PDB file of C-alpha atoms in Angstrom:
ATOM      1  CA  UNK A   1      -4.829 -46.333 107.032  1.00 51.00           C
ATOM      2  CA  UNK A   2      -2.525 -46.668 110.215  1.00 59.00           C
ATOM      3  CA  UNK A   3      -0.006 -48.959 109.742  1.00 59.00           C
ATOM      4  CA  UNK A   4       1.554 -50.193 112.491  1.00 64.00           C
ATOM      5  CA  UNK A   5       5.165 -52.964 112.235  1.00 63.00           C
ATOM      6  CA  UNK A   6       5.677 -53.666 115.779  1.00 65.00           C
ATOM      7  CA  UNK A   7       8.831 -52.116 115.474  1.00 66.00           C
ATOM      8  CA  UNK A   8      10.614 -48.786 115.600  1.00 68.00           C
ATOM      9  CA  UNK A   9      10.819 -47.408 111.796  1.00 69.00           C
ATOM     10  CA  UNK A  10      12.352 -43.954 111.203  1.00 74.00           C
ATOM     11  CA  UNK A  11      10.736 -42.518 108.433  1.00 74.00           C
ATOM     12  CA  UNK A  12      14.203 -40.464 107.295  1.00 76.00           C
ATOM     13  CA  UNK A  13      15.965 -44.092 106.900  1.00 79.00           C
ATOM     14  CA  UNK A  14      13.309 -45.418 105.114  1.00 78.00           C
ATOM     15  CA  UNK A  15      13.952 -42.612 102.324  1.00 75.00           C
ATOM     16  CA  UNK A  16      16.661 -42.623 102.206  1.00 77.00           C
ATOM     17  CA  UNK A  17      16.634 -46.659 101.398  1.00 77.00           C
ATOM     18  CA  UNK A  18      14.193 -45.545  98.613  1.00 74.00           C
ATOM     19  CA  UNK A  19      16.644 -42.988  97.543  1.00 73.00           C
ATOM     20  CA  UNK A  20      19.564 -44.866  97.235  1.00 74.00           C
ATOM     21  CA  UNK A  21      17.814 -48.351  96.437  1.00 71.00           C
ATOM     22  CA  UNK A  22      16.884 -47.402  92.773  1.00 67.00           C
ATOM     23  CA  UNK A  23      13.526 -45.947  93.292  1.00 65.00           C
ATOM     24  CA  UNK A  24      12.950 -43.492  90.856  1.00 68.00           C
ATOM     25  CA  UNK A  25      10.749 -40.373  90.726  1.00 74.00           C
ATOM     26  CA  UNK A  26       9.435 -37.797  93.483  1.00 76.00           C
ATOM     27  CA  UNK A  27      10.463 -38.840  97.174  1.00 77.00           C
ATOM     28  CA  UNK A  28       8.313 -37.172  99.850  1.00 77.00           C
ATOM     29  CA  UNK A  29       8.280 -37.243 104.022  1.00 75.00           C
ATOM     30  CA  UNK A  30       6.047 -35.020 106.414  1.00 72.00           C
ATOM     31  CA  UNK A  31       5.946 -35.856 110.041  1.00 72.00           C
ATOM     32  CA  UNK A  32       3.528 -34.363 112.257  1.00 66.00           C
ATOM     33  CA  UNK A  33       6.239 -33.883 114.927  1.00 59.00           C
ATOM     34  CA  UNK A  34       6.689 -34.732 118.226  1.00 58.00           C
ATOM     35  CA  UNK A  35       5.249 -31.558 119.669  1.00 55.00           C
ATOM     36  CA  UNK A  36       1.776 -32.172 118.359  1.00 51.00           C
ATOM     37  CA  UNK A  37       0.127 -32.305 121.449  1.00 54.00           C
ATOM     38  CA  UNK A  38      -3.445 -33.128 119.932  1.00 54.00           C
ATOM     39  CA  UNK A  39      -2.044 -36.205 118.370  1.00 48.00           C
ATOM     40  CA  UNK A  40      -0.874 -39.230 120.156  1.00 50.00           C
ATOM     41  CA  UNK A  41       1.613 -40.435 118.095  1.00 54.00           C
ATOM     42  CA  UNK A  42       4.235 -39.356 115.821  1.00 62.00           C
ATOM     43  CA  UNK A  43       3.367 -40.093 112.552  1.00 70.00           C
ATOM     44  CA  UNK A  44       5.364 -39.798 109.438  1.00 73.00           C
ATOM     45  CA  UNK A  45       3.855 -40.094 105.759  1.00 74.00           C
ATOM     46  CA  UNK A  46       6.562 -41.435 103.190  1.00 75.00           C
ATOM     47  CA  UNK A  47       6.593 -42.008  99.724  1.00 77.00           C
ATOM     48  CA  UNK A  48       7.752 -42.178  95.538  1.00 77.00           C
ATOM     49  CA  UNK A  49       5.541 -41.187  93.171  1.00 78.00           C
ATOM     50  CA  UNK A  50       5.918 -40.662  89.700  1.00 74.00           C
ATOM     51  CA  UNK A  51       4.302 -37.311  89.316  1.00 77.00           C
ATOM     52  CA  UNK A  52       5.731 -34.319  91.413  1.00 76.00           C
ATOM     53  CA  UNK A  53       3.341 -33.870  94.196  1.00 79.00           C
ATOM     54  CA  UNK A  54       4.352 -29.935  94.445  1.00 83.00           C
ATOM     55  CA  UNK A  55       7.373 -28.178  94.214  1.00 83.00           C
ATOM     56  CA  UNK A  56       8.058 -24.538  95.130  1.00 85.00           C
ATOM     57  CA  UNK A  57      10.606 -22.686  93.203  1.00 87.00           C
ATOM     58  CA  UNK A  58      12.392 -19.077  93.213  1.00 88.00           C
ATOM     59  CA  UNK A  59      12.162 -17.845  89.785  1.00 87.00           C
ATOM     60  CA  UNK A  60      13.230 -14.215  89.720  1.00 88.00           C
ATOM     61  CA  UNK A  61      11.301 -12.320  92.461  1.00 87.00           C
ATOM     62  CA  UNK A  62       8.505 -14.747  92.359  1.00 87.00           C
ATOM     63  CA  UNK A  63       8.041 -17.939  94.246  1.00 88.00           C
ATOM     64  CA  UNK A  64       6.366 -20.689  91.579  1.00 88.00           C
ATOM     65  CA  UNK A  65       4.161 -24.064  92.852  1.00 87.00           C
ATOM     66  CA  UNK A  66       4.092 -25.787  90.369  1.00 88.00           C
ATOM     67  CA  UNK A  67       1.929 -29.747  90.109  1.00 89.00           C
ATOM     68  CA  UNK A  68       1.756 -32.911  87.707  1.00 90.00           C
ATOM     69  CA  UNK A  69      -1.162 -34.663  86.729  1.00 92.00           C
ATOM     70  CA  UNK A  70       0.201 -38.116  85.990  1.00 91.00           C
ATOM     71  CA  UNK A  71      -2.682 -40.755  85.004  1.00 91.00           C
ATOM     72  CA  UNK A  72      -2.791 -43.374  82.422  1.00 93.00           C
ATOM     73  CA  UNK A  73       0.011 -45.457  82.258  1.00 94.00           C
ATOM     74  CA  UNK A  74       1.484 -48.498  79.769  1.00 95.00           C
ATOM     75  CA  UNK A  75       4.354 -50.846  80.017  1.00 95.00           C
ATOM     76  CA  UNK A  76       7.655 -49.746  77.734  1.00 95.00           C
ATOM     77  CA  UNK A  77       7.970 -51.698  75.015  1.00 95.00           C
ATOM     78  CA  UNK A  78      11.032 -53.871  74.693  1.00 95.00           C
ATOM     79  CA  UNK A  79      12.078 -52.875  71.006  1.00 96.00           C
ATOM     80  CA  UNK A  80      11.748 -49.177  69.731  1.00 95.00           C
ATOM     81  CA  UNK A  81       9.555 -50.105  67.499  1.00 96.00           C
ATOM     82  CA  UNK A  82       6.947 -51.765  70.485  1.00 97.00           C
ATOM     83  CA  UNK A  83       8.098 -48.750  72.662  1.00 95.00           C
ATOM     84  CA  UNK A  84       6.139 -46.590  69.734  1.00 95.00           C
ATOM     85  CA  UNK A  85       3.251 -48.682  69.230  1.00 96.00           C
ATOM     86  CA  UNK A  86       2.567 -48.880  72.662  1.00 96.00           C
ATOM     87  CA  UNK A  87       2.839 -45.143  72.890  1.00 95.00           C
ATOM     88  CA  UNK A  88       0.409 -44.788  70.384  1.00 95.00           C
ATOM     89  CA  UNK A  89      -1.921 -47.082  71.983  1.00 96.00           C
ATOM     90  CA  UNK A  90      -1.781 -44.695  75.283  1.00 95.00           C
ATOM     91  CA  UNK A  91      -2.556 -41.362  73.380  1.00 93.00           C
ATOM     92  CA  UNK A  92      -5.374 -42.948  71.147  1.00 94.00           C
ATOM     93  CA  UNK A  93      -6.764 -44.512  74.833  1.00 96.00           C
ATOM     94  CA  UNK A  94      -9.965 -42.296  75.252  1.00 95.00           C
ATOM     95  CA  UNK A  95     -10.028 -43.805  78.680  1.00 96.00           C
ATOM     96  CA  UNK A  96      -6.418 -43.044  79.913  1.00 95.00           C
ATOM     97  CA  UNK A  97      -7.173 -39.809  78.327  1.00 94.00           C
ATOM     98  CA  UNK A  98     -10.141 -39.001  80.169  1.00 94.00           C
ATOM     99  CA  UNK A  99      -8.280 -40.520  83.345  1.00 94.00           C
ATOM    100  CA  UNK A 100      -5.589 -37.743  82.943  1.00 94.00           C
ATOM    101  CA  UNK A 101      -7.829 -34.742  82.488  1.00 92.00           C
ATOM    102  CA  UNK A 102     -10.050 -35.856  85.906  1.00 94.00           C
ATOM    103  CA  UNK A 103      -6.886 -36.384  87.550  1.00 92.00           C
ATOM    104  CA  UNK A 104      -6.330 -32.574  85.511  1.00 91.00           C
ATOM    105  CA  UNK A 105      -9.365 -31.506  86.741  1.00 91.00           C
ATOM    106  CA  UNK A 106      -8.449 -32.177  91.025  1.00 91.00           C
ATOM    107  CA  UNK A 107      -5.307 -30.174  90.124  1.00 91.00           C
ATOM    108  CA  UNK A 108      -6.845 -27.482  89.058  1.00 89.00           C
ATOM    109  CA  UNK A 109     -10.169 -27.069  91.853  1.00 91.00           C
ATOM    110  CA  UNK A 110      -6.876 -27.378  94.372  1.00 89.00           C
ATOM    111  CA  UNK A 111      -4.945 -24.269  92.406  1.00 89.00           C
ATOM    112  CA  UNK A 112      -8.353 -22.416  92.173  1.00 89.00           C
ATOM    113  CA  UNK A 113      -8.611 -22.997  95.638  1.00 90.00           C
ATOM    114  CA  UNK A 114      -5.543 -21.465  96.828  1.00 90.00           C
ATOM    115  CA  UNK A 115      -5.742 -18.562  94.678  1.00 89.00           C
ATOM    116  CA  UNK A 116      -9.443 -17.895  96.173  1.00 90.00           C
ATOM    117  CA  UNK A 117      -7.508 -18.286  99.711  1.00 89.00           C
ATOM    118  CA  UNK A 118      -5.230 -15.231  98.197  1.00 88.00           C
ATOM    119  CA  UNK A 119      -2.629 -17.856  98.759  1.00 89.00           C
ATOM    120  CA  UNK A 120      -1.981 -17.835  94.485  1.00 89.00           C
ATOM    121  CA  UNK A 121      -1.884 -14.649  92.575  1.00 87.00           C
ATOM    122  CA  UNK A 122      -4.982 -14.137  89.980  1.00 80.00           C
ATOM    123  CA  UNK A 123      -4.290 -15.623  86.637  1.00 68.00           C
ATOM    124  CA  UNK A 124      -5.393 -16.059  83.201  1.00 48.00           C
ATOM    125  CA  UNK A 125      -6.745 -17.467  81.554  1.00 49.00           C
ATOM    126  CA  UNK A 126      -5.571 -21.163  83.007  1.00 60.00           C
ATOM    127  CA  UNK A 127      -2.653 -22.731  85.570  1.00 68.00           C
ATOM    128  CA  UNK A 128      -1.739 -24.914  82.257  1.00 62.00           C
ATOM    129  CA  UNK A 129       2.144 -24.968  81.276  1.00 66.00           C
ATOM    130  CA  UNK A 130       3.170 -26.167  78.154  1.00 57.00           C
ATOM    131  CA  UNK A 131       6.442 -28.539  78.888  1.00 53.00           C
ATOM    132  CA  UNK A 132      10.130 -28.152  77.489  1.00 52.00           C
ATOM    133  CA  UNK A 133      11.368 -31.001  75.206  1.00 50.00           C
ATOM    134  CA  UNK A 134      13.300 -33.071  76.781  1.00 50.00           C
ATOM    135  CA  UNK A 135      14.504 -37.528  75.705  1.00 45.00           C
ATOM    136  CA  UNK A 136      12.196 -38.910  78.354  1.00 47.00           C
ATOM    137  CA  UNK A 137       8.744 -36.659  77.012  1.00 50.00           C
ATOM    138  CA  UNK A 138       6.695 -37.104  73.775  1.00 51.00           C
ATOM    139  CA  UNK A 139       4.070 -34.315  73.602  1.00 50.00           C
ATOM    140  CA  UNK A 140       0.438 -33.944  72.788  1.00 50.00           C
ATOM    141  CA  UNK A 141      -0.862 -29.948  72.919  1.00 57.00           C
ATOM    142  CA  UNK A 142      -0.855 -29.338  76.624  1.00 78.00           C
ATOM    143  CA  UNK A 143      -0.326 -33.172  77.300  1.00 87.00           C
ATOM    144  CA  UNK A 144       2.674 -35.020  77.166  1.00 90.00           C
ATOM    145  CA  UNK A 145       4.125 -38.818  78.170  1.00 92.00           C
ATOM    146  CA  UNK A 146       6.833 -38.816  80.741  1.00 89.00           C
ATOM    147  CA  UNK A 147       8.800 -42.026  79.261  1.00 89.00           C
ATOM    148  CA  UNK A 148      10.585 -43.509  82.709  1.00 85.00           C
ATOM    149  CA  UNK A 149      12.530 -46.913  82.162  1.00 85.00           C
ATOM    150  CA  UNK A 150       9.475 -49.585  82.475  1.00 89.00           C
ATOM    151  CA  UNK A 151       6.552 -47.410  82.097  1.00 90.00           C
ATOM    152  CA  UNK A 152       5.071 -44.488  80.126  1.00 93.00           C
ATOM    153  CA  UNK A 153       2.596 -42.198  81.706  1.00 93.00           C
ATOM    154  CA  UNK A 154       0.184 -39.418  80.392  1.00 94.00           C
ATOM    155  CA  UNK A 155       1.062 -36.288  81.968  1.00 92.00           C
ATOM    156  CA  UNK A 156       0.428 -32.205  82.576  1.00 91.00           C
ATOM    157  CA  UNK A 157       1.753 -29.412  84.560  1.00 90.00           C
ATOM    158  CA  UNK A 158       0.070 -27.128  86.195  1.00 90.00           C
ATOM    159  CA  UNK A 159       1.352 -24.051  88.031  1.00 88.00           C
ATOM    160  CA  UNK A 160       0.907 -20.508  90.037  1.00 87.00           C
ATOM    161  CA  UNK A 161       2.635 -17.560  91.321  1.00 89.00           C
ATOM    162  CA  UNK A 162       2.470 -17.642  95.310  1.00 89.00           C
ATOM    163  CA  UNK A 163       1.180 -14.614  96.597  1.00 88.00           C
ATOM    164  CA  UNK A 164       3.718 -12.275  98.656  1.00 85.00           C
ATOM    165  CA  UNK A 165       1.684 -13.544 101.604  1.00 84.00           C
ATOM    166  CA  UNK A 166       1.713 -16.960 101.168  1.00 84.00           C
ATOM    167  CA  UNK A 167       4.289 -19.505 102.304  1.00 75.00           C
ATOM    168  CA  UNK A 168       5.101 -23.588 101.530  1.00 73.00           C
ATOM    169  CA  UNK A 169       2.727 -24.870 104.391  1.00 73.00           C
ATOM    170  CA  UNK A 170      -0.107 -22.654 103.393  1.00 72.00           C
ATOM    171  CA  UNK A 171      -0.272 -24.975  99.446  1.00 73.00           C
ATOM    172  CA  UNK A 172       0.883 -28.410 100.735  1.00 70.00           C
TER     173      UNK A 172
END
């Protein structure tokens, strides 16, 4: 969908609003430039999510992507103890279940993807990653809730090693 205000909007400023405004979670911005000559405008793509899109990260001699599958969401609850139940009511959900492991399951064709591009090193036997404990998580085996201040969400991580070939532009 093009969107068009009628007005000059720099996508930068805009992010930085969301940045500084109280948005919270995973800010993202890709422009297709202004050297583009096939397009004919500059266009800029902005946004928060929840989830983290993709990150690349140095760890040691190898450069990691790692992605979030983050579906199947419920309110917070306003005492602990609603906080819980409703918490409970998201994990027993077969739907938002089932919602997370499609959402899971796009990850994953992407990652197999890349690695069959020889963009991702060959690994086995899955891209799953089992999540460090932290206040805002509750886990579930390979699933866990990412607890932000008005909602809770079902999530996973997913991750590869980028081949010594490969570089940010060729996974985003």
């Amino acid at each position: 969908v093009d969107l068009n205000l009628g007005a000059s909007l720099n996508g930068l400023d805009a992010l930085m609003r969301m940045k500084f405004g109280g948005h919270v979670g995973h800010l993202f911005y890709l422009a297709t430039g202004e050297d583009n000559k096939e397009l004919q405008f500059n266009r800029e793509f902005i946004g928060c999510t929840p989830e983290r899109l993709f990150q690349v990260k140095d760890r040691g001699d190898e450069r990691i992507v790692t992605s979030e599958a983050l579906a199947g969401t419920r309110i917070r609850g306003l005492t602990p103890n609603a906080d819980a139940e409703l918490l409970q009511e998201l994990l027993s959900s077969k739907k938002d279940m089932l919602e997370n492991e499609i959402t899971g399951n796009f990850i994953m064709d992407a990652l197999k993807e890349l690695e069959a591009n020889g963009w991702l090193d060959k690994r086995s036997p899955e891209f799953f990653v089992e999540s460090s404990d932290d206040e805002n998580k509750s886990h579930t085996g390979r699933f866990f809730v990412r607890r932000l201040r008005h909602l809770q969400h079902i999530c996973q991580t997913f991750e590869g090693r980028l081949s010594k070939n490969a570089n940010i532009i060729d996974v985003s």
